[in-house]
mmCIF file of C-alpha atoms in Angstrom:
data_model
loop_
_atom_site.group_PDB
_atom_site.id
_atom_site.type_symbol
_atom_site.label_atom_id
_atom_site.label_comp_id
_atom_site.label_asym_id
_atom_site.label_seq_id
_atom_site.Cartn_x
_atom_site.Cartn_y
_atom_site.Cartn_z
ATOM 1 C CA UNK A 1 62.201 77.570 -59.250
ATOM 2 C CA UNK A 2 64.524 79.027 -62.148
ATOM 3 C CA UNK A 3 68.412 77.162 -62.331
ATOM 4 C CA UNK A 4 70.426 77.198 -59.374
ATOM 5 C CA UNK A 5 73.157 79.815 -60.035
ATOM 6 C CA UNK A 6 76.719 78.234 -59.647
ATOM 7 C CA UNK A 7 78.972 78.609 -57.699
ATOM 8 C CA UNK A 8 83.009 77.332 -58.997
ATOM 9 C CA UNK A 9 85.669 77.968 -56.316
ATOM 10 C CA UNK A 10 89.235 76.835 -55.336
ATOM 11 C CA UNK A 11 88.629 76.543 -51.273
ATOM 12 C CA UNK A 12 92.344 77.849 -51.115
ATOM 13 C CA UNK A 13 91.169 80.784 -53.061
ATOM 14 C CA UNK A 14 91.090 84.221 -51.057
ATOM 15 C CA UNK A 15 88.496 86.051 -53.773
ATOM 16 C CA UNK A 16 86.159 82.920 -53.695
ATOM 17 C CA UNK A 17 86.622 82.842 -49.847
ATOM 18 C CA UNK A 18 85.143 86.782 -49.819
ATOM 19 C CA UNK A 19 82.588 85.888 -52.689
ATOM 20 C CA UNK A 20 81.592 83.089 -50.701
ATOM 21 C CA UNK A 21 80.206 85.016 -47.858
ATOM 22 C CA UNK A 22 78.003 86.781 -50.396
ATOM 23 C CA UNK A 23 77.065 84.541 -52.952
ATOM 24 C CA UNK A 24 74.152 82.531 -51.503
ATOM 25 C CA UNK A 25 71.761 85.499 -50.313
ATOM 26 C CA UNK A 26 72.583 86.737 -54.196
ATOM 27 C CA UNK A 27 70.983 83.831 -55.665
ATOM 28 C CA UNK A 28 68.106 83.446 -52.828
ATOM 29 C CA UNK A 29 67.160 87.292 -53.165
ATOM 30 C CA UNK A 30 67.132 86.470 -56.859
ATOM 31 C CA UNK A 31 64.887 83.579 -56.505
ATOM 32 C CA UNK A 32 67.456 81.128 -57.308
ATOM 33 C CA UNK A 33 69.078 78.263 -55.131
ATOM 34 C CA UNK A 34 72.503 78.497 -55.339
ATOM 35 C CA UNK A 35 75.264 75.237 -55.903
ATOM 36 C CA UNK A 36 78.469 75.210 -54.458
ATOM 37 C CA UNK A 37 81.129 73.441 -57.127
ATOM 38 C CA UNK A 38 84.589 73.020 -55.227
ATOM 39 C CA UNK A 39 87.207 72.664 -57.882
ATOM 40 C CA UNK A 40 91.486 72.495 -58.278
ATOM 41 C CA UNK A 41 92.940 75.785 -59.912
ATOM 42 C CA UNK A 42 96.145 73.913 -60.318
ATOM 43 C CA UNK A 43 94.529 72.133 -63.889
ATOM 44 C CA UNK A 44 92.351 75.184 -64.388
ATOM 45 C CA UNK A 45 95.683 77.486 -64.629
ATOM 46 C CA UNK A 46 97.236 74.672 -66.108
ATOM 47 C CA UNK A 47 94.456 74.657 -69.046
ATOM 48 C CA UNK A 48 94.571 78.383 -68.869
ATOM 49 C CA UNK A 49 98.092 79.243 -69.087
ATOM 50 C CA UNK A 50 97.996 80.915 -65.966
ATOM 51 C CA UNK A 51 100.176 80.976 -62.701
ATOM 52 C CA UNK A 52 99.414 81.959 -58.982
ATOM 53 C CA UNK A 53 98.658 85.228 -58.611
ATOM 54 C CA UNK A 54 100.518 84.906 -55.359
ATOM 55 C CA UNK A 55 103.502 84.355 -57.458
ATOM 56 C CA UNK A 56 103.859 87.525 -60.165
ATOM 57 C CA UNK A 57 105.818 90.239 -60.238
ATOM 58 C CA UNK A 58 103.999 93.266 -59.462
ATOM 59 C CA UNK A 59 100.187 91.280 -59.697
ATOM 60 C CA UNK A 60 100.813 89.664 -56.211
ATOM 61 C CA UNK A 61 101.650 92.487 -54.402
ATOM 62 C CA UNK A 62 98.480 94.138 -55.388
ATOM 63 C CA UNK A 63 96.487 90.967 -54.780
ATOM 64 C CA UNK A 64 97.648 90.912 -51.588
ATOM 65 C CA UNK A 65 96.783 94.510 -51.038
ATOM 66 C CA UNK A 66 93.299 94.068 -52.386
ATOM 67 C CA UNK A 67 92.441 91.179 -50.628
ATOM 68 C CA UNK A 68 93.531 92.673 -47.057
ATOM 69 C CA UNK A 69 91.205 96.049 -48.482
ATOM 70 C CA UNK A 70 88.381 93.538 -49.726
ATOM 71 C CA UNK A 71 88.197 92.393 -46.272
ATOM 72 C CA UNK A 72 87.910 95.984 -44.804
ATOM 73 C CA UNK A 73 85.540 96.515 -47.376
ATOM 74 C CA UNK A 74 83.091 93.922 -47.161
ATOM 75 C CA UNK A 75 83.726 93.347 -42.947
ATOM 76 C CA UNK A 76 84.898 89.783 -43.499
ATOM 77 C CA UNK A 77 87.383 88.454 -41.346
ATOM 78 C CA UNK A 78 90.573 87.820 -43.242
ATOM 79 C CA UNK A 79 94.657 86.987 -43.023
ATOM 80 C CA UNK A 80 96.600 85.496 -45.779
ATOM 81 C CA UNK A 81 97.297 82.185 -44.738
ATOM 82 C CA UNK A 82 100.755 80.261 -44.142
ATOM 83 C CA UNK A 83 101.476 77.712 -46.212
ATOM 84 C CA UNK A 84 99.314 80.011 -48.681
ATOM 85 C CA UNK A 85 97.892 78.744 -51.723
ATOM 86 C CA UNK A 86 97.929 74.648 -50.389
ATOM 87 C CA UNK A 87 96.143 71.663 -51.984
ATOM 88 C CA UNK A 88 92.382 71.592 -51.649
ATOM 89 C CA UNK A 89 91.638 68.208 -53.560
ATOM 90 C CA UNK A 90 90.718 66.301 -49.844
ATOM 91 C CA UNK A 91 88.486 68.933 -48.605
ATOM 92 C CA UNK A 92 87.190 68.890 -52.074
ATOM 93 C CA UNK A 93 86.395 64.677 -52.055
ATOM 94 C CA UNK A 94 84.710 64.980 -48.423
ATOM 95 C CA UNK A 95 82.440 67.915 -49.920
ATOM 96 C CA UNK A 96 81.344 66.278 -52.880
ATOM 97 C CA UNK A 97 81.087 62.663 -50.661
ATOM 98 C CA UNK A 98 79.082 64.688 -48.474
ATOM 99 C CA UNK A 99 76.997 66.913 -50.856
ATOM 100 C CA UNK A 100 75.605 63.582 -52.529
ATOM 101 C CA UNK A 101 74.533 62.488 -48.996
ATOM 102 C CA UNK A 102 73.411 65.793 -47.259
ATOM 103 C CA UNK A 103 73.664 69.223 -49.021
ATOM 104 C CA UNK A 104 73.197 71.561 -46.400
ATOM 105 C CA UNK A 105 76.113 69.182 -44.102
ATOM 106 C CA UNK A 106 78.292 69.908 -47.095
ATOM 107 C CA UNK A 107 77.508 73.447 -47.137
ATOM 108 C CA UNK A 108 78.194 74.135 -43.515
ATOM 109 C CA UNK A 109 81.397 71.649 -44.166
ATOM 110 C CA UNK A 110 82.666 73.964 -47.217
ATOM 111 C CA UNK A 111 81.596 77.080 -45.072
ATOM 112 C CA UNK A 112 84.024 76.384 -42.115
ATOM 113 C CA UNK A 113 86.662 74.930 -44.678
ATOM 114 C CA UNK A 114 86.971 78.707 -45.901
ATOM 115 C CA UNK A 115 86.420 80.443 -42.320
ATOM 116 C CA UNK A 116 89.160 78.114 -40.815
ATOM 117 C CA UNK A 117 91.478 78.675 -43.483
ATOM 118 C CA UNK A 118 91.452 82.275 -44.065
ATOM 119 C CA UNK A 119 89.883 83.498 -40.992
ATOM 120 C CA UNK A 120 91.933 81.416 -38.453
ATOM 121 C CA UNK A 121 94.658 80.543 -40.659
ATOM 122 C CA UNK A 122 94.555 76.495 -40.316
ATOM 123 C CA UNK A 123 96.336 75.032 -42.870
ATOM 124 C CA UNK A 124 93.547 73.079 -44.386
ATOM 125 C CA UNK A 125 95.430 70.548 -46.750
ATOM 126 C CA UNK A 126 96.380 68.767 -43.399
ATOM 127 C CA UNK A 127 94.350 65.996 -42.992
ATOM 128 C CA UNK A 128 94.036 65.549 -39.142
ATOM 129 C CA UNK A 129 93.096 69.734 -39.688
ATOM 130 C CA UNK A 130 90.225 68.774 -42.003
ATOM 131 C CA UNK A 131 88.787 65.748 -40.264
ATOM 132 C CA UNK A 132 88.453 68.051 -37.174
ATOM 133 C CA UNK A 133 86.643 70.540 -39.359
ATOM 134 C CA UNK A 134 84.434 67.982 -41.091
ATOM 135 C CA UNK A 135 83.829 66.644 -38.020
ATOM 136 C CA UNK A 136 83.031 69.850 -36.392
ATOM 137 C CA UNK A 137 80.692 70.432 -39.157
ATOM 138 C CA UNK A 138 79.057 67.285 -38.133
ATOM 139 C CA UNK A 139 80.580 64.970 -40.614
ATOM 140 C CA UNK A 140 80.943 61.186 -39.408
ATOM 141 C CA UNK A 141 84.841 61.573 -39.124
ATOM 142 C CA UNK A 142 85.715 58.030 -40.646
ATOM 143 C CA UNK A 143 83.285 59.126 -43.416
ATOM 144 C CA UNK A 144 85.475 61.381 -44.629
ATOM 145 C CA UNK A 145 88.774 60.208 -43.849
ATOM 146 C CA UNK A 146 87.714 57.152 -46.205
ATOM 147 C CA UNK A 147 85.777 59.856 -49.219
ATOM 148 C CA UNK A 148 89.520 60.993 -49.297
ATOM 149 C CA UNK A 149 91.053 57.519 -50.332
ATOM 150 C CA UNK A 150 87.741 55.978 -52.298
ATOM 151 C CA UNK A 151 88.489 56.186 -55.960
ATOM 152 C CA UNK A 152 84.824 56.940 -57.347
ATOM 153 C CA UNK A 153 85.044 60.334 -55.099
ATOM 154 C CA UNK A 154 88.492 60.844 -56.598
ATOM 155 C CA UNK A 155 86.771 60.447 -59.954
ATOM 156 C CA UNK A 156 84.264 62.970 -58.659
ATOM 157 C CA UNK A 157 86.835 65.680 -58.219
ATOM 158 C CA UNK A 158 88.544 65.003 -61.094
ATOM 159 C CA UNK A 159 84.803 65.005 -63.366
ATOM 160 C CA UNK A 160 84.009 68.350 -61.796
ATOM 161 C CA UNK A 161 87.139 69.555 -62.640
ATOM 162 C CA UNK A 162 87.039 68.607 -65.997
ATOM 163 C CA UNK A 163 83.359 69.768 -66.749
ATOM 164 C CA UNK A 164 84.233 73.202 -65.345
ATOM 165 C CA UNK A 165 87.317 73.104 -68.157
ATOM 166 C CA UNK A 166 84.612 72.090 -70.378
ATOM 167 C CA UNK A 167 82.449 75.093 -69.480
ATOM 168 C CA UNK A 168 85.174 78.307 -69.598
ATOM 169 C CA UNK A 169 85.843 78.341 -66.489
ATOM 170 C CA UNK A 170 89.073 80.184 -66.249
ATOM 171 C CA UNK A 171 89.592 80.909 -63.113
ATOM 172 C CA UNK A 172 87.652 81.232 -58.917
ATOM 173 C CA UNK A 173 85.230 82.297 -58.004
ATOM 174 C CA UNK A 174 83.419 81.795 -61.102
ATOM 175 C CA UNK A 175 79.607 81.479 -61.407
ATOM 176 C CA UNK A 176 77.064 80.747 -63.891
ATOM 177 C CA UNK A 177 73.456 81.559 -64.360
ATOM 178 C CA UNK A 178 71.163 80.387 -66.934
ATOM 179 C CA UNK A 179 74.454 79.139 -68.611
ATOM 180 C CA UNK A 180 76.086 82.273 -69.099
ATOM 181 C CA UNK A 181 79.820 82.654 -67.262
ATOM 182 C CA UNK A 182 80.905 85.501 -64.638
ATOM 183 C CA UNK A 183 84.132 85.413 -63.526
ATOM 184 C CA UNK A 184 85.832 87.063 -60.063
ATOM 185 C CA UNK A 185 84.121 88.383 -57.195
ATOM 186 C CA UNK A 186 83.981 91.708 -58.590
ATOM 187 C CA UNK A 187 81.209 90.662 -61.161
ATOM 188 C CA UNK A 188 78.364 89.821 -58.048
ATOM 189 C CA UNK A 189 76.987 93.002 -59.417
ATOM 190 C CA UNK A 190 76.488 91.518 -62.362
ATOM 191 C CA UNK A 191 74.758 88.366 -61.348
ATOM 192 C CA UNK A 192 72.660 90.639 -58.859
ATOM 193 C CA UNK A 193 71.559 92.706 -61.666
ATOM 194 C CA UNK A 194 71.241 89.915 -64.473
ATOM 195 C CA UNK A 195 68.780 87.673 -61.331
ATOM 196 C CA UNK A 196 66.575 91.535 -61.204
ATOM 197 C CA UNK A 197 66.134 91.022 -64.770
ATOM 198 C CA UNK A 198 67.813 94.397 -65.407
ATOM 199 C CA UNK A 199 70.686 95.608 -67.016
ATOM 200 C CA UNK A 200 72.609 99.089 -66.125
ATOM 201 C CA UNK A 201 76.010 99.831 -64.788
ATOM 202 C CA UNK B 1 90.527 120.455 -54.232
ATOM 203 C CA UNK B 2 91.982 117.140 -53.308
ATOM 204 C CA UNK B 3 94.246 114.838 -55.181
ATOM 205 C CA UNK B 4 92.773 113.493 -58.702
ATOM 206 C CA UNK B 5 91.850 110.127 -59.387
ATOM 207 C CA UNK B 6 94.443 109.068 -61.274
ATOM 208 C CA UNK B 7 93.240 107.311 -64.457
ATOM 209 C CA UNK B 8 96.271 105.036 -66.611
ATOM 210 C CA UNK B 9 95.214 102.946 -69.377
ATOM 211 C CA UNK B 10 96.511 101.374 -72.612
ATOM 212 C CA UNK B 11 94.486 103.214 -75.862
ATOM 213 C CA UNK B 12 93.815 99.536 -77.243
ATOM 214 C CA UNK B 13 92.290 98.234 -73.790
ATOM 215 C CA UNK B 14 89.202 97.329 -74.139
ATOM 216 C CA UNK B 15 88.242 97.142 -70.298
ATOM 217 C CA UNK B 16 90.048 100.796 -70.018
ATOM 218 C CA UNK B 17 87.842 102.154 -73.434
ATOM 219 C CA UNK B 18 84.948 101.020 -70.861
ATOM 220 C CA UNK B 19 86.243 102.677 -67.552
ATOM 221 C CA UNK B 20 87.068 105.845 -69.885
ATOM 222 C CA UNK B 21 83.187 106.166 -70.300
ATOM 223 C CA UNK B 22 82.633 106.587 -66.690
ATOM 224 C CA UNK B 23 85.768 107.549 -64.691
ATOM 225 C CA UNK B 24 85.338 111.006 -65.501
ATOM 226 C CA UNK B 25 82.234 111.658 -63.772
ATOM 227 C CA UNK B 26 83.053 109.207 -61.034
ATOM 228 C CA UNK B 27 85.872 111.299 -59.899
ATOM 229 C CA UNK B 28 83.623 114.635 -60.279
ATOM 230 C CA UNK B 29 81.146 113.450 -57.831
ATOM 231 C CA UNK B 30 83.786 112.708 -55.624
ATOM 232 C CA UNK B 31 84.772 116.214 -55.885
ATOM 233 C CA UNK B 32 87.999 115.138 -57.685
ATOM 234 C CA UNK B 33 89.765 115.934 -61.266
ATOM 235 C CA UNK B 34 90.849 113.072 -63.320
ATOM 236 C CA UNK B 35 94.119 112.699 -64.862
ATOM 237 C CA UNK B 36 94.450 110.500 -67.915
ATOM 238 C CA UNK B 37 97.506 108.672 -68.560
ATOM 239 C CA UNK B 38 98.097 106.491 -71.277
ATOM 240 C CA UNK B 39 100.459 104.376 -70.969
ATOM 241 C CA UNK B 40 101.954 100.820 -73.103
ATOM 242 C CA UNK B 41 100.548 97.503 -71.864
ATOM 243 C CA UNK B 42 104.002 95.665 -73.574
ATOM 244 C CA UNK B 43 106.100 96.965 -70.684
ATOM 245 C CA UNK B 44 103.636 95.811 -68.288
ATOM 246 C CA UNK B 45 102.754 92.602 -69.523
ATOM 247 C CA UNK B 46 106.978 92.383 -69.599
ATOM 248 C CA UNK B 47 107.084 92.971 -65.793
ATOM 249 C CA UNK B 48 104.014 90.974 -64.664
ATOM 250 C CA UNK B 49 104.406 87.862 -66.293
ATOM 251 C CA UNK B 50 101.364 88.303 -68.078
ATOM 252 C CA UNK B 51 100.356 87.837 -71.894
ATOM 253 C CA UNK B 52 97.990 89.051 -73.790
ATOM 254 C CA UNK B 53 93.883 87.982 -72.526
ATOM 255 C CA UNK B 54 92.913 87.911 -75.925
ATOM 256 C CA UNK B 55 95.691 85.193 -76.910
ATOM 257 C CA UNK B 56 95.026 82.903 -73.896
ATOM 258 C CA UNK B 57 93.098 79.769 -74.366
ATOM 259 C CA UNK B 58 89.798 79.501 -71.878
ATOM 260 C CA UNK B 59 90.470 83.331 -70.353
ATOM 261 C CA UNK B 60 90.903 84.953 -74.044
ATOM 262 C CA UNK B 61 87.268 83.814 -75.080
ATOM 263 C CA UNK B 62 85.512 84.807 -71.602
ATOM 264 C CA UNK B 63 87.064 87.867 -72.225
ATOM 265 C CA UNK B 64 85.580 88.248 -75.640
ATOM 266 C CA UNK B 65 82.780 86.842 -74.375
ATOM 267 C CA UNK B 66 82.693 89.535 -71.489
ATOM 268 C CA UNK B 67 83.021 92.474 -73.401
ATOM 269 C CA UNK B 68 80.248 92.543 -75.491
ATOM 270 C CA UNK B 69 78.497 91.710 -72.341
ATOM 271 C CA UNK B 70 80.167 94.566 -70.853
ATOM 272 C CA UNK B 71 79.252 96.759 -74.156
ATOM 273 C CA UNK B 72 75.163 95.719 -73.226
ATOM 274 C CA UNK B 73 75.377 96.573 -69.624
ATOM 275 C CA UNK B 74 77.005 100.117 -69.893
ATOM 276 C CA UNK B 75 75.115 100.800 -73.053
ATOM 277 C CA UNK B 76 78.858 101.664 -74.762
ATOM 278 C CA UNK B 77 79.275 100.689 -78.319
ATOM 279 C CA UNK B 78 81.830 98.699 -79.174
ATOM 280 C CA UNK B 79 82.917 95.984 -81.033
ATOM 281 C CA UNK B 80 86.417 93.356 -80.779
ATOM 282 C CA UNK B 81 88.489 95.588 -83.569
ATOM 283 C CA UNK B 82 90.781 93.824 -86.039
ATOM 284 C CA UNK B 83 93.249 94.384 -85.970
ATOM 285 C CA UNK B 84 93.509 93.834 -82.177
ATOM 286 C CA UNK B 85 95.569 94.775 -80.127
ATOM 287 C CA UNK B 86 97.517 97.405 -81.910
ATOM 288 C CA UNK B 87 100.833 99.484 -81.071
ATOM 289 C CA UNK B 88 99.153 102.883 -79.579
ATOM 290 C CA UNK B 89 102.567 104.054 -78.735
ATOM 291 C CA UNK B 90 102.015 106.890 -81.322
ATOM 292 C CA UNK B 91 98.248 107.726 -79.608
ATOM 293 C CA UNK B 92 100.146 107.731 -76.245
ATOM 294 C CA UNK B 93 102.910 110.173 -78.243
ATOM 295 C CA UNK B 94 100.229 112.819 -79.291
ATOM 296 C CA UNK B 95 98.356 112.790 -76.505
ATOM 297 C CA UNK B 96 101.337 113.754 -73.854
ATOM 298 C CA UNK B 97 102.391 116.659 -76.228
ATOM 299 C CA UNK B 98 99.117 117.931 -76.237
ATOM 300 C CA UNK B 99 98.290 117.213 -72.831
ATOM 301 C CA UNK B 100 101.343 119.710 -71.824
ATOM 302 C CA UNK B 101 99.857 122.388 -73.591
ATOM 303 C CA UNK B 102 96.283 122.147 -73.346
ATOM 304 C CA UNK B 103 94.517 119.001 -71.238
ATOM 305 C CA UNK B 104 91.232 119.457 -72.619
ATOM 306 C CA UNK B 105 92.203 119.163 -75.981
ATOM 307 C CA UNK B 106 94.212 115.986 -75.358
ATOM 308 C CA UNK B 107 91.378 114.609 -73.073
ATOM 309 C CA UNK B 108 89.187 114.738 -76.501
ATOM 310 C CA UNK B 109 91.334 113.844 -78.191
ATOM 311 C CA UNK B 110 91.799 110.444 -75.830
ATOM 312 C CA UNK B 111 88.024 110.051 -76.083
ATOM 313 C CA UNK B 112 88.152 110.197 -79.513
ATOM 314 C CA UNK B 113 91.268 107.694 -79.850
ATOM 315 C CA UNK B 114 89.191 105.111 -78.314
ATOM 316 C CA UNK B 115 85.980 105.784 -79.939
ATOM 317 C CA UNK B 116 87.802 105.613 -83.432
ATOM 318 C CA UNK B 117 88.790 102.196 -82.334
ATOM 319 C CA UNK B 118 86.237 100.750 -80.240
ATOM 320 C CA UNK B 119 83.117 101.956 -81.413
ATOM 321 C CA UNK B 120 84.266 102.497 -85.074
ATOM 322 C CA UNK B 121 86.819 100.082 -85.974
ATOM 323 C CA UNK B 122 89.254 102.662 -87.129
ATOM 324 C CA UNK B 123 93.117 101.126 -87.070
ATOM 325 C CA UNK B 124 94.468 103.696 -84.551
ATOM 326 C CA UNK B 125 98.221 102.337 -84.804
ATOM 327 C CA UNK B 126 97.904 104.048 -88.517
ATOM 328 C CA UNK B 127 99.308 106.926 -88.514
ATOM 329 C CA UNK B 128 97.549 108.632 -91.006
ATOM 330 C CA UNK B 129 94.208 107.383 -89.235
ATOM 331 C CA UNK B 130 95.803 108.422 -85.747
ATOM 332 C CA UNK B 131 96.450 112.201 -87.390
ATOM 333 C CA UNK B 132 93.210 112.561 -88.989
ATOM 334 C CA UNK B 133 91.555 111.788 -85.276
ATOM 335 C CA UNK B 134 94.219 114.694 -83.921
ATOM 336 C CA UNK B 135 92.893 117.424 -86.312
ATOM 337 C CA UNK B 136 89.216 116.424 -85.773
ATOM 338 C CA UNK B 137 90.038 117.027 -81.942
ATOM 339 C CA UNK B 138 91.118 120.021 -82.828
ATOM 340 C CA UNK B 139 95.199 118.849 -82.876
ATOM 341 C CA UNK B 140 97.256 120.527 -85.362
ATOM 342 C CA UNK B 141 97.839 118.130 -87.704
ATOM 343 C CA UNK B 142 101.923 118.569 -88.119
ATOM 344 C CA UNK B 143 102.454 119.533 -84.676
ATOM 345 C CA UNK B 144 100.643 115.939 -83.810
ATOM 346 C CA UNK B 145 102.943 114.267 -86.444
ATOM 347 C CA UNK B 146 106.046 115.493 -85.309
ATOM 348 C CA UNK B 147 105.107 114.810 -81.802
ATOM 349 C CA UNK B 148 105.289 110.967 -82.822
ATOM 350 C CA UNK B 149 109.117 111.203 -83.527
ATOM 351 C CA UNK B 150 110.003 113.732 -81.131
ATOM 352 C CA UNK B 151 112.772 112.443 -78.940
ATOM 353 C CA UNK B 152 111.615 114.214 -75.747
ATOM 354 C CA UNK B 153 108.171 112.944 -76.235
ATOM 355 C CA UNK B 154 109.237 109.076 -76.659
ATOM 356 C CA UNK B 155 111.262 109.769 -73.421
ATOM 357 C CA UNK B 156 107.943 111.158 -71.824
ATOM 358 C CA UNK B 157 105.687 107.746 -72.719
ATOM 359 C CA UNK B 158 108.994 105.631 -71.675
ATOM 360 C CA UNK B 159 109.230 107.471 -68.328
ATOM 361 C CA UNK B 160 105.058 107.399 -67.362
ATOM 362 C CA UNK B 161 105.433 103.989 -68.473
ATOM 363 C CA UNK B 162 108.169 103.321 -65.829
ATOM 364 C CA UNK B 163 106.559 105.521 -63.370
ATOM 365 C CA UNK B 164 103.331 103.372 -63.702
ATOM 366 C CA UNK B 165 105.506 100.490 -62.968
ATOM 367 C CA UNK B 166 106.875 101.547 -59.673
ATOM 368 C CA UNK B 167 103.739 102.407 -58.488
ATOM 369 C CA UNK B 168 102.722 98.739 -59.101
ATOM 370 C CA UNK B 169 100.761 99.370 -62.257
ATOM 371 C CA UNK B 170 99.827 95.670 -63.406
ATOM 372 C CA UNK B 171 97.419 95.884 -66.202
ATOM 373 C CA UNK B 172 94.698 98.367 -67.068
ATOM 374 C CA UNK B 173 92.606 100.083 -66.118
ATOM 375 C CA UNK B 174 94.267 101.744 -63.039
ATOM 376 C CA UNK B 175 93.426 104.073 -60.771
ATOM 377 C CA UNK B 176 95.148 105.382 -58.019
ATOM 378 C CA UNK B 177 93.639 107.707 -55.335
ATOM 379 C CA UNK B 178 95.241 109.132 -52.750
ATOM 380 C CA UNK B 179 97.947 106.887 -53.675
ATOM 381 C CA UNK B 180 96.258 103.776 -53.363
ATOM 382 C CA UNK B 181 95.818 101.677 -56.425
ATOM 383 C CA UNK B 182 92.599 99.904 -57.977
ATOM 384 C CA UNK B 183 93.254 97.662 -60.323
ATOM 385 C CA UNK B 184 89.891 97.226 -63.361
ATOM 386 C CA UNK B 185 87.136 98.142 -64.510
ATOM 387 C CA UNK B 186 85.416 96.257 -61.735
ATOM 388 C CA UNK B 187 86.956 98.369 -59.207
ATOM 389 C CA UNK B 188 85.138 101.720 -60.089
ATOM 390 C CA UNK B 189 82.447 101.034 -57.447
ATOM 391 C CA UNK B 190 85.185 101.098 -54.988
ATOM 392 C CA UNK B 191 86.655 103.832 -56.243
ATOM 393 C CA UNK B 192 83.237 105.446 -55.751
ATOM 394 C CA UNK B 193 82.695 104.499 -52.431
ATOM 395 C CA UNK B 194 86.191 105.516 -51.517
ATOM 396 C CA UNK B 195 85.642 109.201 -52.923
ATOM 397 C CA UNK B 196 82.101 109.134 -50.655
ATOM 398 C CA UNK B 197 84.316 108.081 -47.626
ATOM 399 C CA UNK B 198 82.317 105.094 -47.729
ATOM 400 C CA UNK B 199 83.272 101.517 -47.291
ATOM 401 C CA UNK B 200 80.669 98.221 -47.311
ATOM 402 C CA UNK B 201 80.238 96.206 -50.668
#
């Protein structure tokens, strides 16, 4: 099988949320497996010299137009959150602790990370919130309420982070296939058409 | 015939040079006109917080990156111009005063702004370059200069510039139909589906 396409998302993100519900039958109808890469926007804007969306004049109202139209759109259940944007890094360390253990656990783990934040609007930097969901998502609860303290998965986070920085990655969702970068939900197209082997617009 | 698609855009844009190629027939087989409206990204960029793409680090070279990519894809020739950006304040000028009089002739001569630039490299915040471009549209030549210091026609960019800006404009491309704004080149297949009455992604 050709490279995985990746997958680089913020799970506090709303566009990787709705790109998220596409993304993996992308890559499988294109032949490709596809790997989920949670990652912290904070340094990536940092790196970037970019702020919340959320947060700008005039660009945050529209975001927050487009994302209640993107659910319309693309029928996925959606409401922006409250606290909205929150920190992501523990839901981040259980993923990766899990994804080196059991890929499709993590999977189903990031899966309902997304659905319960933006979907039912749990506020998924809580702790007790997430061990519910990891556990839900059958994740040995003490597991991951000890991935969230243990250094070398703190290390992982912070690795991931930096390769993406290493890589261009410049913002969520961003993927890559055969090493080339595609940033923002919007450009699925594009990886649909570049995994046909075609070209076109 | 219903509302037109609203199309604003900055002449030294390159993400608007590619919408420019296809808006037009976009709206016409939604049944719809399409109104061009060039307006300044400086304002804009002054009222969202933002800066320039090309001048930010990681996001600047994915965007260089992207529209060459872009260029591929569509099958539109271009290349990054230098200088770039430039001041199209004087573009914007010519093309209001024309557009008043006859919107054809200002449409080519829009088409042509951004070709000059895009496609041929031509500095199009010269204004000897920007006049020669007028009278190859088909502009007379003095009544296109004197459009560029004619104190009702500043007042006219200033104003759809401030229009754009209550209506939310944030960057360009833009589109607005029926009022609602989509914000990118990305966002024409929306626009398509909205003009079909059709939603799904």
């Amino acid at each position: 099988m050709a490279d995985p396409v990746e997958f680089y998302f913020d799970f506090s993100s709303p566009y990787a949320y709705f790109a998220s519900t596409r993304i993996d039958r992308v890559a499988e109808k294109g032949g490709r497996d596809c790997v989920w890469k949670p990652i912290l926007l904070g340094p990536v804007f940092k790196a970037s010299g970019n702020t919340l969306l959320n947060d700008q004049p005039l660009k945050g109202a529209y975001a927050r137009m487009d994302w209640e139209r993107l659910s319309r759109f693309m029928e996925v259940p959606y409401g922006l959150p409250d606290p909205f944007p929150v920190n992501t890094v523990n839901a981040a360390r259980i993923f990766y602790w899990q994804d080196d253990r059991d890929r499709a656990l993590a999977h189903r783990f990031a899966v309902a990370v997304f659905h319960a934040y933006f979907a039912d609007g749990v506020n998924v930097s809580d702790l007790g919130a997430l061990l519910d969901i990891a556990e839900k998502s059958g994740i040995d609860r003490d597991h991951a309420a000890a991935a969230t303290v243990d250094p070398s998965v703190k290390k992982r986070v912070k690795d991931e982070v930096d390769r993406a920085l290493e890589r261009g990655v410049c913002g969520a969702p961003f993927f890559f296939v055969d090493g080339e970068g595609y940033w923002g939900s919007d450009r699925i197209w594009m990886v649909k058409k570049v995994l046909a082997g075609m070209s076109g617009f």
